[in-house]
Structures are given as structure tokens and as C-alpha cells.
Amino acid sequence: MNILFESQNGTGYITINRPDKLNALNIDTINELKETILKVDQDKTIKCVIITGSGEKAFVAGADIEYMQKLTPNQALEFARLGQETLHLMETSGKPFIACVNGYALGGGFEVALSCDIILAQSNAKFGFPEVGLGIIPGFGGTQNLSRLIGKSLAKELIFSTKMIDASKAKELGIVSEVYQSKEELLQAGKALSEQIQKNAPLAIALAKRAIVDGYNLTKEDGLRYEASLFGVVFSSNDAKEGLSAFVEKRKPNYTGG
Ligand code: COA
């Protein structure tokens, strides 16, 4: 099993599990990851998802280089499409995905983290894109997602130079929200964040995510129009009625997700 999955109290835990290969993404691992994300997305008991890497050294040290060595150009195109499609499923899911980055997040590993909604990191985390040093380029969305997150200039510097940045630099650049000393603290923080998110209305979270993710590539004017239409949509939900009445009635809301 290259992907481990468990769920507990509304949180789904996805662990990329090839520790002897620093959790490098080969085709089987990506296919398993895709199936797991699809399963999580359908499971109404799961409200928030945490992704991490097995072992102490790595979140994911990239796409599997031994596997890529044998690819023809057409197979490489298909591999990039599969990787992009898989990671895009996290962006289009209504559920928040939190990357808990322990150790190396290189190439495809950085791309997995960048496709999550929030990135928390252990102090040993190292982020980077080694691809051009291997004669290839990032292919699972890295060129697009990193430049949109930190700007074109910094993204070019990191991708062209292949230099790795540590967790505190990643926090300074706005890639990482918070840094934790140990893997235990990191996962604890991921769980606490998931629990805090779960106190809120799931449909509202899904629509807020849509507004941010889809709105990001629109002009501000179109983005505002999109936000206003989703604001209208959310008012058709029971949870909006419940949340607004609960405040007025000075009680805790009881959200059902409808
Ligand atoms: N693909 C395939 N195998 C990988 C891998 C990858 N991306 N990253 C690490 N591994 C394997 C190593 O080949 C090694 O396997 P082996 O024990 O069978 O020889 C094992 O994982 C442990 O890695 P190792 O290199 O011995 O660990 P290290 O601590 O000395 O170095 C790294 C860690 C991350 C610096 C180094 O593994 C590395 O540079 N990996 C490749 C990173 C990369 O270029 N990723 C982007 C790919 S597009």
C-alpha cells in the first residue's frame, strides 16, 4: 500500500507511504492517491483532510526518477496529466486539504503541498524544485501554482536555481502558515486546525473555497460578481438559517451540512 488512509472524528488522514524511497511518487502511488482523494470527497463523514508523508525524512521527495527515466515523450505527457488531474481533485473538492509537510517536499512533493489549501510544516521541511537540474521541468502544476502564490519572479528564482528553502523561509514567503518543531507537534496542529474548521458550516466552507480558488484567476470585478452569486447561493442553505438564528438566539449552531 503506497497510500495509507484512516479517518477519525471528521478528519481524513492520507499518508504517502514509500518511506524507503522518501515517498517518491511512482504511477501506482499517484493512482492510489487519486482513488483515495475521490473516496474522501464522497465520504460525508469526512469534513477536512490532512496529507502527510510516512517516516521522519520526507513528505514526498518528488516524482519517482527511476520511473521517469523510462518515459517516452507521450508517456511523460500522460504522467503529467495524471499528476495534474489528481492534485486538481484536491483543489476542486469542497473539503479543505491541509498539507502537514515533514522533511523534503521536492518537485512533485512541493506540488502536492501547493495543491492543498493550507500548508503547515515541520522545522526540518525543505521545499524546492530540482527538475531543471535533471533536465526536465515541474509537471504537476508547480510552475502555475508557485508563481500564483509567491509571484513570477520568486517562482522563477526557485525553479531556475533548484535551490531548496527551509520551513522558516517558506513561512516568510507565505507558502507555509506555521512551523512546528516535531512531527508529533505538526500532526497535532493539523488535527487542531481540522477540529476548528469543523465547527463551521461545511457548505459555507466549500463555497468560500470555490470563491477563492476559482476567483483567483478572474479579474477582481468578475471575482466580486462570482463572490456575490455564491453569497446568494449560501443563503438557500439550512446551515445559513441555523448559523444566523443561533447567533441571534445566543446558542451554539448545529450544522448539518445542508
Ligand atoms: N525518485 C526515486 N527515488 C528517490 C527519489 C525520487 N524522487 N528521492 C529519493 N529516492 C530514493 C533514493 O534513490 C534512495 O533509494 P535507494 O535507497 O534504493 O538508493 C532513497 O530514496 C533514499 O534517498 P537518498 O538519496 O539515499 O537520501 P538522502 O538523504 O541522501 O538524500 C534527497 C535526500 C531528497 C536530497 C535525495 O534523495 C534526492 O535528491 N532525491 C531526488 C529529489 C528530486 O530530484 N526530486 C524531484 C524529482 S522530479
PDB file of C-alpha atoms and ligand atoms in Angstrom:
ATOM      1  CA  MET A   1       0.000   0.000   0.000  1.00  0.00           C
ATOM      2  CA  ASN A   2       1.588   3.245  -1.164  1.00  0.00           C
ATOM      3  CA  ILE A   3      -1.163   5.332   0.371  1.00  0.00           C
ATOM      4  CA  LEU A   4      -2.459   4.846   3.908  1.00  0.00           C
ATOM      5  CA  PHE A   5      -5.833   6.208   4.860  1.00  0.00           C
ATOM      6  CA  GLU A   6      -7.782   6.499   8.072  1.00  0.00           C
ATOM      7  CA  SER A   7     -10.498   8.771   9.347  1.00  0.00           C
ATOM      8  CA  GLN A   8     -11.128   9.937  12.873  1.00  0.00           C
ATOM      9  CA  ASN A   9     -13.658  12.452  14.226  1.00  0.00           C
ATOM     10  CA  GLY A  10     -14.365  14.009  10.833  1.00  0.00           C
ATOM     11  CA  THR A  11     -10.718  14.253   9.755  1.00  0.00           C
ATOM     12  CA  GLY A  12      -9.375  12.071   6.942  1.00  0.00           C
ATOM     13  CA  TYR A  13      -5.654  11.274   7.182  1.00  0.00           C
ATOM     14  CA  ILE A  14      -3.844  10.469   3.928  1.00  0.00           C
ATOM     15  CA  THR A  15      -0.261   9.274   4.358  1.00  0.00           C
ATOM     16  CA  ILE A  16       2.016   8.869   1.347  1.00  0.00           C
ATOM     17  CA  ASN A  17       3.801   5.688   2.251  1.00  0.00           C
ATOM     18  CA  ARG A  18       7.012   4.723   0.434  1.00  0.00           C
ATOM     19  CA  PRO A  19       9.447   5.732   3.175  1.00  0.00           C
ATOM     20  CA  ASP A  20      12.340   3.687   1.745  1.00  0.00           C
ATOM     21  CA  LYS A  21      12.066   5.870  -1.416  1.00  0.00           C
ATOM     22  CA  LEU A  22      11.334   9.060   0.545  1.00  0.00           C
ATOM     23  CA  ASN A  23       7.698   8.710  -0.566  1.00  0.00           C
ATOM     24  CA  ALA A  24       8.561   9.396  -4.215  1.00  0.00           C
ATOM     25  CA  LEU A  25       5.505   9.365  -6.468  1.00  0.00           C
ATOM     26  CA  ASN A  26       5.500   6.487  -8.930  1.00  0.00           C
ATOM     27  CA  ILE A  27       2.476   5.729 -11.086  1.00  0.00           C
ATOM     28  CA  ASP A  28       0.940   3.285  -8.568  1.00  0.00           C
ATOM     29  CA  THR A  29       1.239   5.838  -5.774  1.00  0.00           C
ATOM     30  CA  ILE A  30      -0.403   8.547  -7.870  1.00  0.00           C
ATOM     31  CA  ASN A  31      -3.237   6.225  -8.891  1.00  0.00           C
ATOM     32  CA  GLU A  32      -3.795   5.205  -5.260  1.00  0.00           C
ATOM     33  CA  LEU A  33      -3.698   8.864  -4.208  1.00  0.00           C
ATOM     34  CA  LYS A  34      -6.293   9.697  -6.854  1.00  0.00           C
ATOM     35  CA  GLU A  35      -8.616   6.900  -5.699  1.00  0.00           C
ATOM     36  CA  THR A  36      -8.210   7.975  -2.074  1.00  0.00           C
ATOM     37  CA  ILE A  37      -8.986  11.634  -2.807  1.00  0.00           C
ATOM     38  CA  LEU A  38     -12.100  10.601  -4.765  1.00  0.00           C
ATOM     39  CA  LYS A  39     -13.203   8.366  -1.874  1.00  0.00           C
ATOM     40  CA  VAL A  40     -12.620  11.127   0.691  1.00  0.00           C
ATOM     41  CA  ASP A  41     -14.540  13.604  -1.420  1.00  0.00           C
ATOM     42  CA  GLN A  42     -17.599  11.318  -1.479  1.00  0.00           C
ATOM     43  CA  ASP A  43     -17.483  10.450   2.243  1.00  0.00           C
ATOM     44  CA  LYS A  44     -19.939  12.708   4.082  1.00  0.00           C
ATOM     45  CA  THR A  45     -18.431  11.833   7.475  1.00  0.00           C
ATOM     46  CA  ILE A  46     -15.113  13.451   6.473  1.00  0.00           C
ATOM     47  CA  LYS A  47     -15.078  17.234   6.773  1.00  0.00           C
ATOM     48  CA  CYS A  48     -11.396  18.029   6.450  1.00  0.00           C
ATOM     49  CA  VAL A  49      -8.338  16.161   5.153  1.00  0.00           C
ATOM     50  CA  ILE A  50      -4.715  16.047   6.295  1.00  0.00           C
ATOM     51  CA  ILE A  51      -1.958  14.842   3.949  1.00  0.00           C
ATOM     52  CA  THR A  52       1.448  13.881   5.254  1.00  0.00           C
ATOM     53  CA  GLY A  53       4.431  11.674   4.419  1.00  0.00           C
ATOM     54  CA  SER A  54       5.472   8.434   6.085  1.00  0.00           C
ATOM     55  CA  GLY A  55       8.677   8.359   8.124  1.00  0.00           C
ATOM     56  CA  GLU A  56      10.895  11.102   9.504  1.00  0.00           C
ATOM     57  CA  LYS A  57      12.776  12.284   6.417  1.00  0.00           C
ATOM     58  CA  ALA A  58      10.288  13.233   3.759  1.00  0.00           C
ATOM     59  CA  PHE A  59       6.840  14.465   2.905  1.00  0.00           C
ATOM     60  CA  VAL A  60       7.465  13.496  -0.746  1.00  0.00           C
ATOM     61  CA  ALA A  61      10.902  13.741  -2.433  1.00  0.00           C
ATOM     62  CA  GLY A  62       9.341  14.215  -5.863  1.00  0.00           C
ATOM     63  CA  ALA A  63       8.076  12.156  -8.734  1.00  0.00           C
ATOM     64  CA  ASP A  64       9.875   8.823  -9.000  1.00  0.00           C
ATOM     65  CA  ILE A  65      13.019   9.482 -11.010  1.00  0.00           C
ATOM     66  CA  GLU A  66      13.666   5.815 -11.819  1.00  0.00           C
ATOM     67  CA  TYR A  67      10.146   5.571 -13.235  1.00  0.00           C
ATOM     68  CA  MET A  68      10.502   8.805 -15.229  1.00  0.00           C
ATOM     69  CA  GLN A  69      13.803   7.680 -16.717  1.00  0.00           C
ATOM     70  CA  LYS A  70      11.937   5.195 -18.931  1.00  0.00           C
ATOM     71  CA  LEU A  71       9.169   7.506 -20.164  1.00  0.00           C
ATOM     72  CA  THR A  72       8.694   8.407 -23.834  1.00  0.00           C
ATOM     73  CA  PRO A  73       7.513  11.991 -24.521  1.00  0.00           C
ATOM     74  CA  ASN A  74       3.918  10.769 -24.900  1.00  0.00           C
ATOM     75  CA  GLN A  75       4.082   8.780 -21.679  1.00  0.00           C
ATOM     76  CA  ALA A  76       5.582  11.822 -19.943  1.00  0.00           C
ATOM     77  CA  LEU A  77       2.665  13.934 -21.154  1.00  0.00           C
ATOM     78  CA  GLU A  78       0.214  11.345 -19.792  1.00  0.00           C
ATOM     79  CA  PHE A  79       2.141  11.188 -16.495  1.00  0.00           C
ATOM     80  CA  ALA A  80       1.927  14.992 -16.106  1.00  0.00           C
ATOM     81  CA  ARG A  81      -1.785  14.926 -16.970  1.00  0.00           C
ATOM     82  CA  LEU A  82      -2.455  12.200 -14.399  1.00  0.00           C
ATOM     83  CA  GLY A  83      -0.490  14.071 -11.730  1.00  0.00           C
ATOM     84  CA  GLN A  84      -2.224  17.365 -12.504  1.00  0.00           C
ATOM     85  CA  GLU A  85      -5.659  15.745 -12.604  1.00  0.00           C
ATOM     86  CA  THR A  86      -5.015  14.015  -9.276  1.00  0.00           C
ATOM     87  CA  LEU A  87      -3.805  17.136  -7.494  1.00  0.00           C
ATOM     88  CA  HIS A  88      -6.554  19.240  -9.075  1.00  0.00           C
ATOM     89  CA  LEU A  89      -9.113  16.974  -7.359  1.00  0.00           C
ATOM     90  CA  MET A  90      -7.987  18.481  -4.048  1.00  0.00           C
ATOM     91  CA  GLU A  91      -8.485  21.994  -5.385  1.00  0.00           C
ATOM     92  CA  THR A  92     -11.985  21.232  -6.697  1.00  0.00           C
ATOM     93  CA  SER A  93     -13.073  19.276  -3.617  1.00  0.00           C
ATOM     94  CA  GLY A  94     -15.414  21.187  -1.312  1.00  0.00           C
ATOM     95  CA  LYS A  95     -13.366  19.957   1.644  1.00  0.00           C
ATOM     96  CA  PRO A  96     -10.287  21.710   2.971  1.00  0.00           C
ATOM     97  CA  PHE A  97      -6.991  19.852   2.490  1.00  0.00           C
ATOM     98  CA  ILE A  98      -4.168  20.585   4.924  1.00  0.00           C
ATOM     99  CA  ALA A  99      -0.620  19.531   3.965  1.00  0.00           C
ATOM    100  CA  CYS A 100       1.470  18.629   7.023  1.00  0.00           C
ATOM    101  CA  VAL A 101       4.938  18.789   5.472  1.00  0.00           C
ATOM    102  CA  ASN A 102       7.563  16.729   7.280  1.00  0.00           C
ATOM    103  CA  GLY A 103      11.026  16.849   5.717  1.00  0.00           C
ATOM    104  CA  TYR A 104      11.626  17.032   1.968  1.00  0.00           C
ATOM    105  CA  ALA A 105       8.852  18.396  -0.241  1.00  0.00           C
ATOM    106  CA  LEU A 106      10.624  18.411  -3.586  1.00  0.00           C
ATOM    107  CA  GLY A 107       9.262  18.566  -7.125  1.00  0.00           C
ATOM    108  CA  GLY A 108       6.017  16.572  -7.117  1.00  0.00           C
ATOM    109  CA  GLY A 109       6.037  16.746  -3.305  1.00  0.00           C
ATOM    110  CA  PHE A 110       6.091  20.538  -3.354  1.00  0.00           C
ATOM    111  CA  GLU A 111       3.334  20.321  -5.970  1.00  0.00           C
ATOM    112  CA  VAL A 112       1.184  18.114  -3.711  1.00  0.00           C
ATOM    113  CA  ALA A 113       1.575  20.686  -0.912  1.00  0.00           C
ATOM    114  CA  LEU A 114       0.829  23.608  -3.261  1.00  0.00           C
ATOM    115  CA  SER A 115      -2.432  21.942  -4.319  1.00  0.00           C
ATOM    116  CA  CYS A 116      -3.590  21.760  -0.708  1.00  0.00           C
ATOM    117  CA  ASP A 117      -5.496  24.674   0.820  1.00  0.00           C
ATOM    118  CA  ILE A 118      -3.205  25.213   3.796  1.00  0.00           C
ATOM    119  CA  ILE A 119       0.414  24.163   4.388  1.00  0.00           C
ATOM    120  CA  LEU A 120       1.803  23.510   7.880  1.00  0.00           C
ATOM    121  CA  ALA A 121       5.437  22.432   8.160  1.00  0.00           C
ATOM    122  CA  GLN A 122       7.871  20.744  10.485  1.00  0.00           C
ATOM    123  CA  SER A 123      11.076  22.728  11.073  1.00  0.00           C
ATOM    124  CA  ASN A 124      13.021  20.087   9.093  1.00  0.00           C
ATOM    125  CA  ALA A 125      10.920  20.742   5.965  1.00  0.00           C
ATOM    126  CA  LYS A 126      12.777  21.591   2.764  1.00  0.00           C
ATOM    127  CA  PHE A 127      10.919  22.863  -0.285  1.00  0.00           C
ATOM    128  CA  GLY A 128      12.318  23.015  -3.793  1.00  0.00           C
ATOM    129  CA  PHE A 129      12.036  22.179  -7.467  1.00  0.00           C
ATOM    130  CA  PRO A 130      15.086  20.101  -8.534  1.00  0.00           C
ATOM    131  CA  GLU A 131      13.631  19.369 -12.004  1.00  0.00           C
ATOM    132  CA  VAL A 132      15.753  21.583 -14.252  1.00  0.00           C
ATOM    133  CA  GLY A 133      18.829  20.029 -12.658  1.00  0.00           C
ATOM    134  CA  LEU A 134      17.548  16.708 -14.007  1.00  0.00           C
ATOM    135  CA  GLY A 135      16.949  18.177 -17.465  1.00  0.00           C
ATOM    136  CA  ILE A 136      13.163  18.289 -17.040  1.00  0.00           C
ATOM    137  CA  ILE A 137      10.582  20.768 -15.706  1.00  0.00           C
ATOM    138  CA  PRO A 138       7.898  20.623 -12.991  1.00  0.00           C
ATOM    139  CA  GLY A 139       4.840  18.896 -14.456  1.00  0.00           C
ATOM    140  CA  PHE A 140       2.225  18.564 -11.708  1.00  0.00           C
ATOM    141  CA  GLY A 141       1.215  22.244 -11.621  1.00  0.00           C
ATOM    142  CA  GLY A 142       4.335  23.676  -9.946  1.00  0.00           C
ATOM    143  CA  THR A 143       5.072  26.389 -12.493  1.00  0.00           C
ATOM    144  CA  GLN A 144       1.485  27.648 -12.279  1.00  0.00           C
ATOM    145  CA  ASN A 145       0.752  27.255  -8.578  1.00  0.00           C
ATOM    146  CA  LEU A 146       4.057  28.574  -7.210  1.00  0.00           C
ATOM    147  CA  SER A 147       4.039  31.676  -9.417  1.00  0.00           C
ATOM    148  CA  ARG A 148       0.450  32.426  -8.450  1.00  0.00           C
ATOM    149  CA  LEU A 149       1.321  32.034  -4.760  1.00  0.00           C
ATOM    150  CA  ILE A 150       4.621  33.940  -4.443  1.00  0.00           C
ATOM    151  CA  GLY A 151       4.815  35.848  -7.735  1.00  0.00           C
ATOM    152  CA  LYS A 152       6.568  35.100 -11.012  1.00  0.00           C
ATOM    153  CA  SER A 153       9.967  36.470 -10.086  1.00  0.00           C
ATOM    154  CA  LEU A 154      10.488  34.430  -6.901  1.00  0.00           C
ATOM    155  CA  ALA A 155       8.984  31.338  -8.523  1.00  0.00           C
ATOM    156  CA  LYS A 156      11.448  31.664 -11.417  1.00  0.00           C
ATOM    157  CA  GLU A 157      14.344  32.067  -8.997  1.00  0.00           C
ATOM    158  CA  LEU A 158      13.424  28.886  -7.110  1.00  0.00           C
ATOM    159  CA  ILE A 159      12.658  26.839 -10.233  1.00  0.00           C
ATOM    160  CA  PHE A 160      15.677  28.008 -12.314  1.00  0.00           C
ATOM    161  CA  SER A 161      18.196  27.686  -9.456  1.00  0.00           C
ATOM    162  CA  THR A 162      16.745  24.455  -7.920  1.00  0.00           C
ATOM    163  CA  LYS A 163      17.703  25.860  -4.542  1.00  0.00           C
ATOM    164  CA  MET A 164      15.847  24.469  -1.562  1.00  0.00           C
ATOM    165  CA  ILE A 165      14.266  26.703   1.052  1.00  0.00           C
ATOM    166  CA  ASP A 166      13.681  25.713   4.652  1.00  0.00           C
ATOM    167  CA  ALA A 167      10.430  25.912   6.599  1.00  0.00           C
ATOM    168  CA  SER A 168      11.054  29.372   8.048  1.00  0.00           C
ATOM    169  CA  LYS A 169      11.897  30.869   4.623  1.00  0.00           C
ATOM    170  CA  ALA A 170       8.763  29.181   3.228  1.00  0.00           C
ATOM    171  CA  LYS A 171       6.780  30.834   6.018  1.00  0.00           C
ATOM    172  CA  GLU A 172       8.364  34.199   5.258  1.00  0.00           C
ATOM    173  CA  LEU A 173       7.304  33.815   1.595  1.00  0.00           C
ATOM    174  CA  GLY A 174       3.721  32.980   2.578  1.00  0.00           C
ATOM    175  CA  ILE A 175       3.906  29.362   1.402  1.00  0.00           C
ATOM    176  CA  VAL A 176       3.655  27.896   4.897  1.00  0.00           C
ATOM    177  CA  SER A 177       1.234  29.105   7.586  1.00  0.00           C
ATOM    178  CA  GLU A 178       3.104  27.832  10.646  1.00  0.00           C
ATOM    179  CA  VAL A 179       6.199  25.834  11.588  1.00  0.00           C
ATOM    180  CA  TYR A 180       6.406  23.138  14.299  1.00  0.00           C
ATOM    181  CA  GLN A 181       9.437  21.528  15.914  1.00  0.00           C
ATOM    182  CA  SER A 182       8.489  17.834  15.751  1.00  0.00           C
ATOM    183  CA  LYS A 183       6.333  15.628  13.544  1.00  0.00           C
ATOM    184  CA  GLU A 184       4.108  14.951  16.555  1.00  0.00           C
ATOM    185  CA  GLU A 185       3.516  18.687  17.096  1.00  0.00           C
ATOM    186  CA  LEU A 186       2.928  19.154  13.363  1.00  0.00           C
ATOM    187  CA  LEU A 187       0.232  16.461  13.220  1.00  0.00           C
ATOM    188  CA  GLN A 188      -1.293  17.708  16.468  1.00  0.00           C
ATOM    189  CA  ALA A 189      -1.532  21.202  14.967  1.00  0.00           C
ATOM    190  CA  GLY A 190      -3.090  19.768  11.786  1.00  0.00           C
ATOM    191  CA  LYS A 191      -5.679  17.927  13.887  1.00  0.00           C
ATOM    192  CA  ALA A 192      -6.443  21.049  15.982  1.00  0.00           C
ATOM    193  CA  LEU A 193      -6.883  23.134  12.818  1.00  0.00           C
ATOM    194  CA  SER A 194      -9.167  20.488  11.329  1.00  0.00           C
ATOM    195  CA  GLU A 195     -11.271  20.495  14.512  1.00  0.00           C
ATOM    196  CA  GLN A 196     -11.521  24.272  14.440  1.00  0.00           C
ATOM    197  CA  ILE A 197     -12.589  24.203  10.786  1.00  0.00           C
ATOM    198  CA  GLN A 198     -15.167  21.506  11.526  1.00  0.00           C
ATOM    199  CA  LYS A 199     -17.013  23.750  13.992  1.00  0.00           C
ATOM    200  CA  ASN A 200     -18.113  25.832  10.988  1.00  0.00           C
ATOM    201  CA  ALA A 201     -20.714  25.208   8.294  1.00  0.00           C
ATOM    202  CA  PRO A 202     -19.382  22.716   5.697  1.00  0.00           C
ATOM    203  CA  LEU A 203     -21.299  24.134   2.742  1.00  0.00           C
ATOM    204  CA  ALA A 204     -20.161  27.655   3.597  1.00  0.00           C
ATOM    205  CA  ILE A 205     -16.551  26.414   3.720  1.00  0.00           C
ATOM    206  CA  ALA A 206     -16.973  24.686   0.346  1.00  0.00           C
ATOM    207  CA  LEU A 207     -18.400  27.857  -1.230  1.00  0.00           C
ATOM    208  CA  ALA A 208     -15.748  30.098   0.340  1.00  0.00           C
ATOM    209  CA  LYS A 209     -13.113  27.713  -1.096  1.00  0.00           C
ATOM    210  CA  ARG A 210     -14.773  27.927  -4.524  1.00  0.00           C
ATOM    211  CA  ALA A 211     -14.796  31.736  -4.343  1.00  0.00           C
ATOM    212  CA  ILE A 212     -11.064  31.823  -3.524  1.00  0.00           C
ATOM    213  CA  VAL A 213      -9.853  29.021  -5.841  1.00  0.00           C
ATOM    214  CA  ASP A 214     -11.983  29.865  -8.897  1.00  0.00           C
ATOM    215  CA  GLY A 215     -11.955  33.592  -8.240  1.00  0.00           C
ATOM    216  CA  TYR A 216      -8.147  33.689  -8.138  1.00  0.00           C
ATOM    217  CA  ASN A 217      -7.800  33.627 -11.901  1.00  0.00           C
ATOM    218  CA  LEU A 218     -10.591  36.101 -12.596  1.00  0.00           C
ATOM    219  CA  THR A 219     -10.348  39.861 -12.781  1.00  0.00           C
ATOM    220  CA  LYS A 220     -11.286  41.477  -9.465  1.00  0.00           C
ATOM    221  CA  GLU A 221     -14.584  42.648 -10.984  1.00  0.00           C
ATOM    222  CA  ASP A 222     -15.530  39.150 -12.164  1.00  0.00           C
ATOM    223  CA  GLY A 223     -14.310  37.699  -8.866  1.00  0.00           C
ATOM    224  CA  LEU A 224     -16.560  40.058  -6.911  1.00  0.00           C
ATOM    225  CA  ARG A 225     -19.533  39.131  -9.110  1.00  0.00           C
ATOM    226  CA  TYR A 226     -18.733  35.438  -8.515  1.00  0.00           C
ATOM    227  CA  GLU A 227     -18.442  36.006  -4.751  1.00  0.00           C
ATOM    228  CA  ALA A 228     -21.796  37.823  -4.673  1.00  0.00           C
ATOM    229  CA  SER A 229     -23.519  34.984  -6.557  1.00  0.00           C
ATOM    230  CA  LEU A 230     -22.104  32.386  -4.131  1.00  0.00           C
ATOM    231  CA  PHE A 231     -23.184  34.662  -1.248  1.00  0.00           C
ATOM    232  CA  GLY A 232     -26.716  34.405  -2.682  1.00  0.00           C
ATOM    233  CA  VAL A 233     -26.425  30.619  -3.051  1.00  0.00           C
ATOM    234  CA  VAL A 234     -25.310  30.088   0.550  1.00  0.00           C
ATOM    235  CA  PHE A 235     -28.456  31.837   1.776  1.00  0.00           C
ATOM    236  CA  SER A 236     -30.522  28.965   0.319  1.00  0.00           C
ATOM    237  CA  SER A 237     -28.905  26.556   2.811  1.00  0.00           C
ATOM    238  CA  ASN A 238     -30.347  25.363   6.118  1.00  0.00           C
ATOM    239  CA  ASP A 239     -26.967  25.966   7.682  1.00  0.00           C
ATOM    240  CA  ALA A 240     -27.139  29.700   6.884  1.00  0.00           C
ATOM    241  CA  LYS A 241     -30.544  29.897   8.593  1.00  0.00           C
ATOM    242  CA  GLU A 242     -29.178  27.877  11.504  1.00  0.00           C
ATOM    243  CA  GLY A 243     -25.965  29.904  11.902  1.00  0.00           C
ATOM    244  CA  LEU A 244     -27.689  33.288  11.753  1.00  0.00           C
ATOM    245  CA  SER A 245     -30.535  32.234  14.108  1.00  0.00           C
ATOM    246  CA  ALA A 246     -28.118  30.611  16.554  1.00  0.00           C
ATOM    247  CA  PHE A 247     -26.276  33.910  16.919  1.00  0.00           C
ATOM    248  CA  VAL A 248     -29.486  35.877  17.481  1.00  0.00           C
ATOM    249  CA  GLU A 249     -30.763  33.226  19.935  1.00  0.00           C
ATOM    250  CA  LYS A 250     -27.403  33.227  21.753  1.00  0.00           C
ATOM    251  CA  ARG A 251     -26.772  29.488  21.305  1.00  0.00           C
ATOM    252  CA  LYS A 252     -24.254  27.298  19.502  1.00  0.00           C
ATOM    253  CA  PRO A 253     -25.195  26.416  15.910  1.00  0.00           C
ATOM    254  CA  ASN A 254     -25.889  22.827  14.964  1.00  0.00           C
ATOM    255  CA  TYR A 255     -24.760  22.452  11.343  1.00  0.00           C
ATOM    256  CA  THR A 256     -25.972  19.547   9.235  1.00  0.00           C
ATOM    257  CA  GLY A 257     -24.142  20.382   6.018  1.00  0.00           C
ATOM    258  CA  GLY A 258     -27.338  21.155   4.095  1.00  0.00           C
TER     259      GLY A 258
HETATM  260  N1  COA B   1      12.635   9.255  -7.086  1.00  0.00           N
HETATM  261  C1  COA B   1      13.041   7.991  -6.883  1.00  0.00           C
HETATM  262  N2  COA B   1      13.743   7.599  -5.794  1.00  0.00           N
HETATM  263  C2  COA B   1      14.032   8.545  -4.885  1.00  0.00           C
HETATM  264  C3  COA B   1      13.648   9.892  -5.037  1.00  0.00           C
HETATM  265  C4  COA B   1      12.911  10.238  -6.207  1.00  0.00           C
HETATM  266  N3  COA B   1      12.474  11.475  -6.438  1.00  0.00           N
HETATM  267  N4  COA B   1      14.111  10.598  -3.987  1.00  0.00           N
HETATM  268  C5  COA B   1      14.741   9.722  -3.193  1.00  0.00           C
HETATM  269  N5  COA B   1      14.704   8.474  -3.722  1.00  0.00           N
HETATM  270  C6  COA B   1      15.270   7.229  -3.181  1.00  0.00           C
HETATM  271  C7  COA B   1      16.763   7.178  -3.356  1.00  0.00           C
HETATM  272  O1  COA B   1      17.087   6.739  -4.663  1.00  0.00           O
HETATM  273  C8  COA B   1      17.128   6.169  -2.294  1.00  0.00           C
HETATM  274  O2  COA B   1      16.782   4.885  -2.747  1.00  0.00           O
HETATM  275  P1  COA B   1      17.809   3.629  -2.526  1.00  0.00           P
HETATM  276  O3  COA B   1      17.978   3.555  -1.029  1.00  0.00           O
HETATM  277  O4  COA B   1      17.081   2.466  -3.100  1.00  0.00           O
HETATM  278  O5  COA B   1      19.079   4.015  -3.210  1.00  0.00           O
HETATM  279  C9  COA B   1      16.154   6.518  -1.170  1.00  0.00           C
HETATM  280  O6  COA B   1      15.081   7.212  -1.777  1.00  0.00           O
HETATM  281  C10 COA B   1      16.753   7.406  -0.108  1.00  0.00           C
HETATM  282  O7  COA B   1      17.260   8.573  -0.729  1.00  0.00           O
HETATM  283  P2  COA B   1      18.755   9.098  -0.552  1.00  0.00           P
HETATM  284  O8  COA B   1      19.116   9.888  -1.761  1.00  0.00           O
HETATM  285  O9  COA B   1      19.662   7.978  -0.170  1.00  0.00           O
HETATM  286  O10 COA B   1      18.570  10.055   0.715  1.00  0.00           O
HETATM  287  P3  COA B   1      19.475  11.316   1.108  1.00  0.00           P
HETATM  288  O11 COA B   1      19.036  11.698   2.481  1.00  0.00           O
HETATM  289  O12 COA B   1      20.904  11.055   0.867  1.00  0.00           O
HETATM  290  O13 COA B   1      19.024  12.488   0.079  1.00  0.00           O
HETATM  291  C11 COA B   1      17.447  13.798  -1.161  1.00  0.00           C
HETATM  292  C12 COA B   1      17.723  13.027   0.123  1.00  0.00           C
HETATM  293  C13 COA B   1      15.978  14.221  -1.142  1.00  0.00           C
HETATM  294  C14 COA B   1      18.322  15.067  -1.210  1.00  0.00           C
HETATM  295  C15 COA B   1      17.739  12.919  -2.388  1.00  0.00           C
HETATM  296  O14 COA B   1      17.092  11.682  -2.210  1.00  0.00           O
HETATM  297  C16 COA B   1      17.277  13.491  -3.688  1.00  0.00           C
HETATM  298  O15 COA B   1      17.906  14.397  -4.223  1.00  0.00           O
HETATM  299  N6  COA B   1      16.144  12.982  -4.241  1.00  0.00           N
HETATM  300  C17 COA B   1      15.637  13.397  -5.509  1.00  0.00           C
HETATM  301  C18 COA B   1      14.898  14.691  -5.382  1.00  0.00           C
HETATM  302  C19 COA B   1      14.365  15.152  -6.722  1.00  0.00           C
HETATM  303  O16 COA B   1      15.121  15.465  -7.624  1.00  0.00           O
HETATM  304  N7  COA B   1      13.024  15.229  -6.830  1.00  0.00           N
HETATM  305  C20 COA B   1      12.358  15.737  -7.981  1.00  0.00           C
HETATM  306  C21 COA B   1      12.106  14.716  -8.984  1.00  0.00           C
HETATM  307  S1  COA B   1      11.331  15.456 -10.393  1.00  0.00           S
END
